[in-house]
């Protein structure tokens, strides 16, 4: 694997992805300040939905404020193309604060060494990874879904 990575680094291999802008008043949604407000001509990202009419916004200039829905409008920014270049190692000097607490703790890559699903040693690593990244309490969500199915079937 190291040889493959080294070859990609030497070739300055790039990966291009088109990222669709979130066009909703939700976490991660892109907004602009309305012209008649103190946020006029500002672009930012919703980092917290406080209630249906109040949001915490991290503006592109780095400031962080609360704003009311009537002070904002959804951004009309086109989808962005993001390009990554394969490098040896990189730690961002200033990661975006909206995502600074996102990650997986205790991830063990060696669990992915056995991919034979028929093997007694297969430990379902993709399922474990999915559950560790699942938003919210999956057990509570599953119980609620099962209760709704039971209710509809009886």
mmCIF file of C-alpha atoms in Angstrom:
data_model
loop_
_atom_site.group_PDB
_atom_site.id
_atom_site.type_symbol
_atom_site.label_atom_id
_atom_site.label_comp_id
_atom_site.label_asym_id
_atom_site.label_seq_id
_atom_site.Cartn_x
_atom_site.Cartn_y
_atom_site.Cartn_z
ATOM 1 C CA UNK A 1 0.000 0.000 0.000
ATOM 2 C CA UNK A 2 2.848 2.409 0.809
ATOM 3 C CA UNK A 3 4.253 1.942 -2.714
ATOM 4 C CA UNK A 4 0.896 2.855 -4.235
ATOM 5 C CA UNK A 5 0.626 5.964 -2.075
ATOM 6 C CA UNK A 6 4.191 7.015 -2.924
ATOM 7 C CA UNK A 7 3.412 6.659 -6.638
ATOM 8 C CA UNK A 8 0.313 8.858 -6.252
ATOM 9 C CA UNK A 9 2.360 11.465 -4.347
ATOM 10 C CA UNK A 10 5.057 11.480 -7.035
ATOM 11 C CA UNK A 11 2.431 11.856 -9.774
ATOM 12 C CA UNK A 12 0.804 14.717 -7.805
ATOM 13 C CA UNK A 13 -2.477 12.812 -8.138
ATOM 14 C CA UNK A 14 -5.581 14.964 -7.628
ATOM 15 C CA UNK A 15 -9.134 14.051 -6.689
ATOM 16 C CA UNK A 16 -11.913 16.436 -7.783
ATOM 17 C CA UNK A 17 -15.339 16.303 -6.130
ATOM 18 C CA UNK A 18 -18.368 18.505 -6.740
ATOM 19 C CA UNK A 19 -19.930 19.482 -3.417
ATOM 20 C CA UNK A 20 -23.600 20.392 -3.553
ATOM 21 C CA UNK A 21 -24.494 23.420 -1.441
ATOM 22 C CA UNK A 22 -27.104 22.766 1.242
ATOM 23 C CA UNK A 23 -30.056 24.944 0.351
ATOM 24 C CA UNK A 24 -32.007 24.752 3.625
ATOM 25 C CA UNK A 25 -31.987 26.331 7.085
ATOM 26 C CA UNK A 26 -30.213 23.332 8.651
ATOM 27 C CA UNK A 27 -26.785 22.614 10.143
ATOM 28 C CA UNK A 28 -24.272 23.139 7.349
ATOM 29 C CA UNK A 29 -26.676 25.221 5.255
ATOM 30 C CA UNK A 30 -25.140 28.173 3.421
ATOM 31 C CA UNK A 31 -26.761 31.564 4.017
ATOM 32 C CA UNK A 32 -26.306 35.218 3.077
ATOM 33 C CA UNK A 33 -27.208 38.274 5.112
ATOM 34 C CA UNK A 34 -30.194 40.204 3.751
ATOM 35 C CA UNK A 35 -29.403 43.610 2.244
ATOM 36 C CA UNK A 36 -31.241 45.629 4.904
ATOM 37 C CA UNK A 37 -29.515 43.956 7.884
ATOM 38 C CA UNK A 38 -26.193 44.208 9.701
ATOM 39 C CA UNK A 39 -25.172 41.015 7.851
ATOM 40 C CA UNK A 40 -25.639 42.491 4.359
ATOM 41 C CA UNK A 41 -23.352 40.923 1.752
ATOM 42 C CA UNK A 42 -21.982 38.363 4.276
ATOM 43 C CA UNK A 43 -21.786 34.659 3.453
ATOM 44 C CA UNK A 44 -21.745 32.004 6.148
ATOM 45 C CA UNK A 45 -22.602 28.508 7.322
ATOM 46 C CA UNK A 46 -25.234 27.527 9.893
ATOM 47 C CA UNK A 47 -23.404 25.833 12.769
ATOM 48 C CA UNK A 48 -26.389 25.520 15.136
ATOM 49 C CA UNK A 49 -30.169 25.644 14.805
ATOM 50 C CA UNK A 50 -31.166 27.347 18.070
ATOM 51 C CA UNK A 51 -34.881 27.283 17.206
ATOM 52 C CA UNK A 52 -36.918 27.549 13.995
ATOM 53 C CA UNK A 53 -36.218 31.280 13.697
ATOM 54 C CA UNK A 54 -32.742 31.626 15.283
ATOM 55 C CA UNK A 55 -29.402 30.286 14.097
ATOM 56 C CA UNK A 56 -25.731 30.441 15.016
ATOM 57 C CA UNK A 57 -23.744 31.401 11.923
ATOM 58 C CA UNK A 58 -20.033 31.148 11.259
ATOM 59 C CA UNK A 59 -19.394 33.808 8.652
ATOM 60 C CA UNK A 60 -16.745 33.237 6.006
ATOM 61 C CA UNK A 61 -14.627 36.012 7.563
ATOM 62 C CA UNK A 62 -14.319 33.856 10.720
ATOM 63 C CA UNK A 63 -16.785 35.696 12.982
ATOM 64 C CA UNK A 64 -19.468 33.754 14.796
ATOM 65 C CA UNK A 65 -22.885 35.296 15.597
ATOM 66 C CA UNK A 66 -26.532 34.550 16.167
ATOM 67 C CA UNK A 67 -28.971 35.680 13.512
ATOM 68 C CA UNK A 68 -32.712 35.630 13.046
ATOM 69 C CA UNK A 69 -34.222 33.911 10.023
ATOM 70 C CA UNK A 70 -35.596 37.220 8.713
ATOM 71 C CA UNK A 71 -32.019 38.572 8.625
ATOM 72 C CA UNK A 72 -30.914 35.743 6.354
ATOM 73 C CA UNK A 73 -31.629 34.178 3.009
ATOM 74 C CA UNK A 74 -30.433 30.925 1.556
ATOM 75 C CA UNK A 75 -27.248 31.328 -0.439
ATOM 76 C CA UNK A 76 -27.485 31.136 -4.206
ATOM 77 C CA UNK A 77 -23.880 29.975 -4.437
ATOM 78 C CA UNK A 78 -23.374 27.373 -7.139
ATOM 79 C CA UNK A 79 -22.074 23.948 -6.205
ATOM 80 C CA UNK A 80 -18.365 24.067 -5.472
ATOM 81 C CA UNK A 81 -15.638 21.861 -6.893
ATOM 82 C CA UNK A 82 -13.124 20.768 -4.285
ATOM 83 C CA UNK A 83 -9.743 19.433 -5.341
ATOM 84 C CA UNK A 84 -7.509 17.324 -3.100
ATOM 85 C CA UNK A 85 -3.928 16.420 -3.879
ATOM 86 C CA UNK A 86 -2.422 13.273 -2.383
ATOM 87 C CA UNK A 87 0.244 14.241 0.175
ATOM 88 C CA UNK A 88 2.276 12.300 2.743
ATOM 89 C CA UNK A 89 0.679 13.741 5.870
ATOM 90 C CA UNK A 90 -1.148 16.948 6.685
ATOM 91 C CA UNK A 91 -2.659 18.429 9.819
ATOM 92 C CA UNK A 92 -4.788 21.479 9.114
ATOM 93 C CA UNK A 93 -3.359 24.523 10.946
ATOM 94 C CA UNK A 94 -6.834 26.048 11.368
ATOM 95 C CA UNK A 95 -9.625 23.440 10.997
ATOM 96 C CA UNK A 96 -13.181 24.807 10.606
ATOM 97 C CA UNK A 97 -14.703 25.079 14.066
ATOM 98 C CA UNK A 98 -18.061 23.714 12.895
ATOM 99 C CA UNK A 99 -16.418 20.324 12.385
ATOM 100 C CA UNK A 100 -13.633 20.393 14.961
ATOM 101 C CA UNK A 101 -15.317 17.747 17.138
ATOM 102 C CA UNK A 102 -16.144 15.299 14.329
ATOM 103 C CA UNK A 103 -14.220 12.049 14.146
ATOM 104 C CA UNK A 104 -13.991 8.455 15.227
ATOM 105 C CA UNK A 105 -12.261 7.552 18.478
ATOM 106 C CA UNK A 106 -10.804 4.099 18.908
ATOM 107 C CA UNK A 107 -11.036 3.156 15.231
ATOM 108 C CA UNK A 108 -9.020 -0.004 14.553
ATOM 109 C CA UNK A 109 -8.060 -0.369 10.883
ATOM 110 C CA UNK A 110 -6.788 -3.904 11.471
ATOM 111 C CA UNK A 111 -10.417 -5.087 11.760
ATOM 112 C CA UNK A 112 -10.717 -4.526 8.005
ATOM 113 C CA UNK A 113 -7.969 -7.108 7.322
ATOM 114 C CA UNK A 114 -10.473 -9.992 7.244
ATOM 115 C CA UNK A 115 -13.030 -9.341 4.511
ATOM 116 C CA UNK A 116 -14.251 -12.907 4.065
ATOM 117 C CA UNK A 117 -17.811 -12.663 5.372
ATOM 118 C CA UNK A 118 -17.990 -16.462 5.654
ATOM 119 C CA UNK A 119 -15.036 -16.566 8.074
ATOM 120 C CA UNK A 120 -15.696 -17.147 11.783
ATOM 121 C CA UNK A 121 -13.243 -14.299 12.474
ATOM 122 C CA UNK A 122 -15.194 -11.754 10.375
ATOM 123 C CA UNK A 123 -16.133 -8.943 12.784
ATOM 124 C CA UNK A 124 -18.455 -6.789 10.618
ATOM 125 C CA UNK A 125 -16.129 -3.752 10.606
ATOM 126 C CA UNK A 126 -18.212 -1.701 8.159
ATOM 127 C CA UNK A 127 -21.283 -2.101 10.365
ATOM 128 C CA UNK A 128 -19.292 -1.008 13.425
ATOM 129 C CA UNK A 129 -17.958 2.021 11.512
ATOM 130 C CA UNK A 130 -21.481 2.918 10.336
ATOM 131 C CA UNK A 131 -22.812 2.798 13.913
ATOM 132 C CA UNK A 132 -19.936 4.918 15.235
ATOM 133 C CA UNK A 133 -20.707 7.603 12.631
ATOM 134 C CA UNK A 134 -24.513 7.356 12.940
ATOM 135 C CA UNK A 135 -26.085 10.712 13.963
ATOM 136 C CA UNK A 136 -27.934 10.406 17.254
ATOM 137 C CA UNK A 137 -28.834 7.321 19.267
ATOM 138 C CA UNK A 138 -29.396 4.536 16.734
ATOM 139 C CA UNK A 139 -30.935 2.244 19.370
ATOM 140 C CA UNK A 140 -33.616 4.818 20.256
ATOM 141 C CA UNK A 141 -34.257 5.528 16.565
ATOM 142 C CA UNK A 142 -34.584 1.808 15.791
ATOM 143 C CA UNK A 143 -36.971 1.281 18.725
ATOM 144 C CA UNK A 144 -39.121 4.207 17.555
ATOM 145 C CA UNK A 145 -39.174 2.884 13.981
ATOM 146 C CA UNK A 146 -40.078 -0.645 15.157
ATOM 147 C CA UNK A 147 -42.875 0.748 17.343
ATOM 148 C CA UNK A 148 -44.291 2.675 14.370
ATOM 149 C CA UNK A 149 -44.166 -0.451 12.173
ATOM 150 C CA UNK A 150 -45.911 -2.518 14.864
ATOM 151 C CA UNK A 151 -48.566 0.179 15.294
ATOM 152 C CA UNK A 152 -49.242 0.321 11.545
ATOM 153 C CA UNK A 153 -49.409 -3.467 11.211
ATOM 154 C CA UNK A 154 -51.951 -4.012 14.012
#
